[in-house]
Tab-separated table of C-alpha atoms in Angstrom:
chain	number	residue	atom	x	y	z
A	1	UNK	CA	4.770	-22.416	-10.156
A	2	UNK	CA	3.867	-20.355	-7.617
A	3	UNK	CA	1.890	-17.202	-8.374
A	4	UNK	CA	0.506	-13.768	-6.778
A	5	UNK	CA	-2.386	-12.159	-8.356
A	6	UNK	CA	-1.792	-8.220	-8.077
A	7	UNK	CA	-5.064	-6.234	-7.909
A	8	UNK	CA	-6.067	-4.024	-9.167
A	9	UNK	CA	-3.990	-4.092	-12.507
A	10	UNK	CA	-4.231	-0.309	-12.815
A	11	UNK	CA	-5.972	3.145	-10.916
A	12	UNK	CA	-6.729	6.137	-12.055
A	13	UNK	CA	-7.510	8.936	-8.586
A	14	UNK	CA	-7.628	12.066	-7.867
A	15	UNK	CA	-4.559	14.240	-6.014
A	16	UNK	CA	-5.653	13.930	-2.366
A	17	UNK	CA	-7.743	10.585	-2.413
A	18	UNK	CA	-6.681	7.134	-0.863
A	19	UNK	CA	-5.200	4.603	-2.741
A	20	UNK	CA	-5.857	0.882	-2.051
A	21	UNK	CA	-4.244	-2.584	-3.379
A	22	UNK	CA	-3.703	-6.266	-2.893
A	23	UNK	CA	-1.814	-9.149	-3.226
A	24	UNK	CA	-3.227	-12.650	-3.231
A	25	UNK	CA	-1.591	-15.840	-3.129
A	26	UNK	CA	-2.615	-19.562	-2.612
A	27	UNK	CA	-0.006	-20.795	-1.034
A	28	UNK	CA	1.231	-19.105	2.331
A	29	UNK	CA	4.213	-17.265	2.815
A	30	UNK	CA	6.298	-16.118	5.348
A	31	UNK	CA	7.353	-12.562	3.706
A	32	UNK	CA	5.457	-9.839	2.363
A	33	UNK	CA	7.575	-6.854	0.582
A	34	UNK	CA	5.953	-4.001	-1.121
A	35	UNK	CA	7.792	-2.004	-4.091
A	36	UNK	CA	7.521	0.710	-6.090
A	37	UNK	CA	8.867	1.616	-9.639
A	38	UNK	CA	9.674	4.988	-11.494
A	39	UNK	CA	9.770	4.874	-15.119
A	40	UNK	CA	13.121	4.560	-16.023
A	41	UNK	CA	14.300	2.549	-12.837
A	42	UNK	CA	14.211	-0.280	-10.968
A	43	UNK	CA	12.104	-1.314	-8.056
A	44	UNK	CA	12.633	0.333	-4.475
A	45	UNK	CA	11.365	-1.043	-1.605
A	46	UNK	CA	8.567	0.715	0.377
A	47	UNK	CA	7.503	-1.186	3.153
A	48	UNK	CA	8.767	-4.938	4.342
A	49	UNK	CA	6.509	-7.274	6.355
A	50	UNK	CA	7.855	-10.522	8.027
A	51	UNK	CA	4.937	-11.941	10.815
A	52	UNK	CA	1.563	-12.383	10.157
A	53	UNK	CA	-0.914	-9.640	10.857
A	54	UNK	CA	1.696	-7.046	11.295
A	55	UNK	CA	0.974	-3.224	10.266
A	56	UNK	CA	3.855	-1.403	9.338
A	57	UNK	CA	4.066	2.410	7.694
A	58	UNK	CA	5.832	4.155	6.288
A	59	UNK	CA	5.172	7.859	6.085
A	60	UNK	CA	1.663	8.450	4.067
A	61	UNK	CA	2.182	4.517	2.992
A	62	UNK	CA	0.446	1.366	5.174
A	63	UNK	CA	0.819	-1.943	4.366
A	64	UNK	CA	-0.379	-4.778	5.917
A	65	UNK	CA	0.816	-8.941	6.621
A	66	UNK	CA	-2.925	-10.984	6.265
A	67	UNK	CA	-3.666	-13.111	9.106
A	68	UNK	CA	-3.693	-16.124	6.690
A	69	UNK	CA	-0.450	-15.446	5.490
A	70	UNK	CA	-1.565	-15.559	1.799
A	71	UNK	CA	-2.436	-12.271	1.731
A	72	UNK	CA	-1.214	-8.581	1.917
A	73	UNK	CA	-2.613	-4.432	1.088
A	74	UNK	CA	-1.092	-1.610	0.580
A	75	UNK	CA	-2.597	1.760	1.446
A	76	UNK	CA	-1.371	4.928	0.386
A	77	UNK	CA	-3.097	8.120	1.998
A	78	UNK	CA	-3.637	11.459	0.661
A	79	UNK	CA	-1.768	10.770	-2.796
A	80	UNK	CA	-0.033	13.513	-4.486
A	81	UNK	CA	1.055	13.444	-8.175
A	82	UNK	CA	5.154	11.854	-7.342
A	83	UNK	CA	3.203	9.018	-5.966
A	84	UNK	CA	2.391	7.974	-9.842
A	85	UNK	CA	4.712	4.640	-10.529
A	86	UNK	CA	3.726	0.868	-10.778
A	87	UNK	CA	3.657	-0.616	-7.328
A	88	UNK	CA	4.615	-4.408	-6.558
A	89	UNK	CA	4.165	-6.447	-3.924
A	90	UNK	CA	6.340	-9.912	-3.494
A	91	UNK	CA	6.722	-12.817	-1.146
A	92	UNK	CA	8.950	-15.477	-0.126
A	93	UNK	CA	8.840	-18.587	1.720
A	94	UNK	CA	11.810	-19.892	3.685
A	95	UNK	CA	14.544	-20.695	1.357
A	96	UNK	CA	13.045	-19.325	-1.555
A	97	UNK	CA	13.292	-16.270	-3.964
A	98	UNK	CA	11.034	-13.209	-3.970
A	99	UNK	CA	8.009	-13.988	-6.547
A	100	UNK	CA	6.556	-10.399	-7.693
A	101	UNK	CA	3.068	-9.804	-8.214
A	102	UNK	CA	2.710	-7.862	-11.830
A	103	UNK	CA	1.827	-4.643	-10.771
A	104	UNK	CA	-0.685	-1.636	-10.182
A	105	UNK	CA	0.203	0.719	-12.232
A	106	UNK	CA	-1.139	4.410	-10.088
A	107	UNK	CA	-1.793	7.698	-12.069
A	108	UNK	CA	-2.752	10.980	-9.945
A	109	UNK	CA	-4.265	13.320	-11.692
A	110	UNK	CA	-4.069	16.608	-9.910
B	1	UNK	CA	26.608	3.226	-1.288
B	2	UNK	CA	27.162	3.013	-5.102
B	3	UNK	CA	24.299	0.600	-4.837
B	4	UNK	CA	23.729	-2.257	-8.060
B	5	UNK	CA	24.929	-1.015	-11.083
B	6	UNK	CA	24.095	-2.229	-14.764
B	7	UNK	CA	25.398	-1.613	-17.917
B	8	UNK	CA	24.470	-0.539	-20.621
B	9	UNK	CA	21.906	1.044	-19.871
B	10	UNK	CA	20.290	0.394	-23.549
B	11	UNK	CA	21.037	-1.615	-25.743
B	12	UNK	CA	19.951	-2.150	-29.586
B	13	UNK	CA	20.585	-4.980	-31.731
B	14	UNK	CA	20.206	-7.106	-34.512
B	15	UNK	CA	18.611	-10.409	-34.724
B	16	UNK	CA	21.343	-13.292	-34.396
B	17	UNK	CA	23.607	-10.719	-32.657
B	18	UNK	CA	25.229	-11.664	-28.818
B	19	UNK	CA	24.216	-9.465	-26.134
B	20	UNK	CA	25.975	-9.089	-23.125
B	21	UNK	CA	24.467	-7.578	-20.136
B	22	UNK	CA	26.557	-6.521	-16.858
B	23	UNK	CA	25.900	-6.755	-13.049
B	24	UNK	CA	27.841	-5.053	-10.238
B	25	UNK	CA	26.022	-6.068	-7.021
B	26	UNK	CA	26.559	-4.114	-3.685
B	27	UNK	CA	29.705	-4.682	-2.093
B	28	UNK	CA	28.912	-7.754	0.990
B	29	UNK	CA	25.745	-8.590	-0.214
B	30	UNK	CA	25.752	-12.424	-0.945
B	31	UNK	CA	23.021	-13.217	-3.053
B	32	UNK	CA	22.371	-11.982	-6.536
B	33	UNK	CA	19.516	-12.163	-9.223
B	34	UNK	CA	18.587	-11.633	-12.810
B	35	UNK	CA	15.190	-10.791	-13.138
B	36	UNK	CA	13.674	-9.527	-16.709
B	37	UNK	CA	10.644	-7.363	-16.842
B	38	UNK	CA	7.635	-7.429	-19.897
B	39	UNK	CA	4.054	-5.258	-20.058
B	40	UNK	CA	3.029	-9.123	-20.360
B	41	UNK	CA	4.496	-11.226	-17.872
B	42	UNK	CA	5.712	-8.396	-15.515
B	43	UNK	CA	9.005	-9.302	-13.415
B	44	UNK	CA	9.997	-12.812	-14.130
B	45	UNK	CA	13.081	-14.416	-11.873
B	46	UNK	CA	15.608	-15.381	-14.407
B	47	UNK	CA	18.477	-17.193	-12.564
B	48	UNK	CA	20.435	-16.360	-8.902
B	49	UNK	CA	23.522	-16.548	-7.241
B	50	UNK	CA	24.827	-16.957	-3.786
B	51	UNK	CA	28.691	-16.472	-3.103
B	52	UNK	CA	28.668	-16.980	-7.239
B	53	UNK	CA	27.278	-20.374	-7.536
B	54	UNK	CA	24.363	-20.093	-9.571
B	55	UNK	CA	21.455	-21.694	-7.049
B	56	UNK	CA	18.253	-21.797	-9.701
B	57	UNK	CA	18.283	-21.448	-13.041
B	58	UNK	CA	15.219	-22.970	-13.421
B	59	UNK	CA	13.982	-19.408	-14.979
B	60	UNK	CA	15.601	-19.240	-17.530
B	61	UNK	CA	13.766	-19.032	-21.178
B	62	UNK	CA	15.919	-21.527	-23.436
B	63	UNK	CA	19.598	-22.260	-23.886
B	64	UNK	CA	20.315	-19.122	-25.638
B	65	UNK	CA	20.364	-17.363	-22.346
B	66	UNK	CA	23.474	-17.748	-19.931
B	67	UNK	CA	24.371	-15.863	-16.667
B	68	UNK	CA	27.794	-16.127	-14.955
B	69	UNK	CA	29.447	-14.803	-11.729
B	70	UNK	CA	33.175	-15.021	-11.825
B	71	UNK	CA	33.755	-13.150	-8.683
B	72	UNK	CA	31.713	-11.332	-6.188
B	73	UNK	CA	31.394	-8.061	-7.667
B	74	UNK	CA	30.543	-9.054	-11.463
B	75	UNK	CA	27.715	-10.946	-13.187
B	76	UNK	CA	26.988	-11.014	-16.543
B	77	UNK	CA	23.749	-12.084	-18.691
B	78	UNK	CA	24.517	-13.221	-21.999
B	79	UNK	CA	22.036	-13.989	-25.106
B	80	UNK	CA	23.374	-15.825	-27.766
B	81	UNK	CA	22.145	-15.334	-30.268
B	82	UNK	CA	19.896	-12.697	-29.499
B	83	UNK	CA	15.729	-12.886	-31.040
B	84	UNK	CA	13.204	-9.934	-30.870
B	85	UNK	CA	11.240	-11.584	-28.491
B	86	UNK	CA	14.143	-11.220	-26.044
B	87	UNK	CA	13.458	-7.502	-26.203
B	88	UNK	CA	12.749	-6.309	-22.571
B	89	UNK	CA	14.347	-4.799	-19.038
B	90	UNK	CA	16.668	-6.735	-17.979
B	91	UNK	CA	17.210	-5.738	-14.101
B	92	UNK	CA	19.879	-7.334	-11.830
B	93	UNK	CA	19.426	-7.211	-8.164
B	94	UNK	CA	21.301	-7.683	-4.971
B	95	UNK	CA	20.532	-8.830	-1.378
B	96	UNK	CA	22.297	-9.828	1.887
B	97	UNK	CA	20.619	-13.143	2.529
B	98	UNK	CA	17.678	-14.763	0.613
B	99	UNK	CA	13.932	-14.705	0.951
B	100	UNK	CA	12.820	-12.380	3.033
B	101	UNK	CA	15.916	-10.332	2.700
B	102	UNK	CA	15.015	-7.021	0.743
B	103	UNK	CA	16.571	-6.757	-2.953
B	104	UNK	CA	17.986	-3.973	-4.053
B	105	UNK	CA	17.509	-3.319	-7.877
B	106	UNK	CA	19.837	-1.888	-10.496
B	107	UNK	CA	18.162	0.665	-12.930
B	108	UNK	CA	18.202	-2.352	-15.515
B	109	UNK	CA	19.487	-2.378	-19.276
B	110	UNK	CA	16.559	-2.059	-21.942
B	111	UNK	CA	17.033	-4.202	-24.766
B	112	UNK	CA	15.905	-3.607	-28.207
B	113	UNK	CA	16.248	-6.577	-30.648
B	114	UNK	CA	15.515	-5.968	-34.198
């Protein structure tokens, strides 16, 4: 089945420095969602992209559709210590159900 | 907005045991999903709904595992009978229209099976 390969798997920054991940898929796809989960809870979206190379934010949080369409990043600026969690990113194609990447798990130290 | 609730929120038992897990989607949304969450194979789609007909089941693990949606504001997961390897989150989620509709997640039901 299809797959998205999540990188990096985990990161480990300093309060105050930018954070940067990926998502990576071989077949193309026509949505690009970004999550993040608290321990304890479920998933709540952060940022949702729907055309290729569109940059949307979203507050201190940027995320980006790839030109190819099998790609997307997520950029968070300036992190502070609630921005610990495990961030996912997910696509679709038409007609289909979200596929999640398996994570980056972020930890701020302050 | 109540949004998706689940119940229980834990839930220990025994080997051989049925477990029942419960969905309340958001009220109007038409699509709903089972997804179940391990360290090792991270969120994996279970089974989903639209206006309660289940659309792919193609997720789930073995015929232990059923999901039904009697109406459109209760689904249920059900293990029977339950192994420790089922042990996981077990989130149901919720969205108006498919694919690149957003889902919105319950706080899932941890499941302990001993």
């Amino acid at each position: 089945g299809q797959q998205l390969n999540q990188s990096p798997q985990s990161m480990f920054i300093q309060e105050g420095e930018d954070v940067s991940m990926n998502c990576t898929s071989s077949s193309i796809f026509n949505t690009w969602l970004w999550y993040k989960q608290d321990p304890g809870e479920g998933p709540v979206l952060l940022i949702a992209l729907y055309k290729a190379g569109e940059l949307t934010s979203n507050g201190r949080l940027t995320a980006q559709f790839g030109i190819t369409r099998k790609d997307s990043f997520l950029n968070i600026s300036a992190s502070i210590p609630s921005d610990v969690g495990i961030y996912f990113c997910a696509g679709s194609q038409a007609g289909t159900a979200l596929i999640f990447g398996k994570g980056t798990t972020l930890s701020v130290s302050s | 907005d109540a949004g998706v609730i689940q119940s229980p929120r834990h839930e220990v038992t025994e080997m051989g045991q049925e477990v029942t897990l419960r969905c309340k989607p958001i009220s109007g949304h038409d699509y709903l999903f089972w997804y179940r969450q391990t360290m090792m194979r991270g969120l994996e789609l279970l089974i989903y709904f639209n206006n309660n007909v289940p659309i792919d089941d193609s997720g789930m693990p073995e015929d232990r595992f059923s999901a039904k949606m009697p109406n459109a504001s209760f689904s249920t997961l059900k293990i029977q009978p339950s192994e420790p390897r089922d042990s996981a989150v077990y989130f149901c989620a919720s969205s108006f229209g498919q694919g690149s509709s957003p889902l919105h997640f319950g706080n899932g039901t941890r499941l302990t099976v001993t």
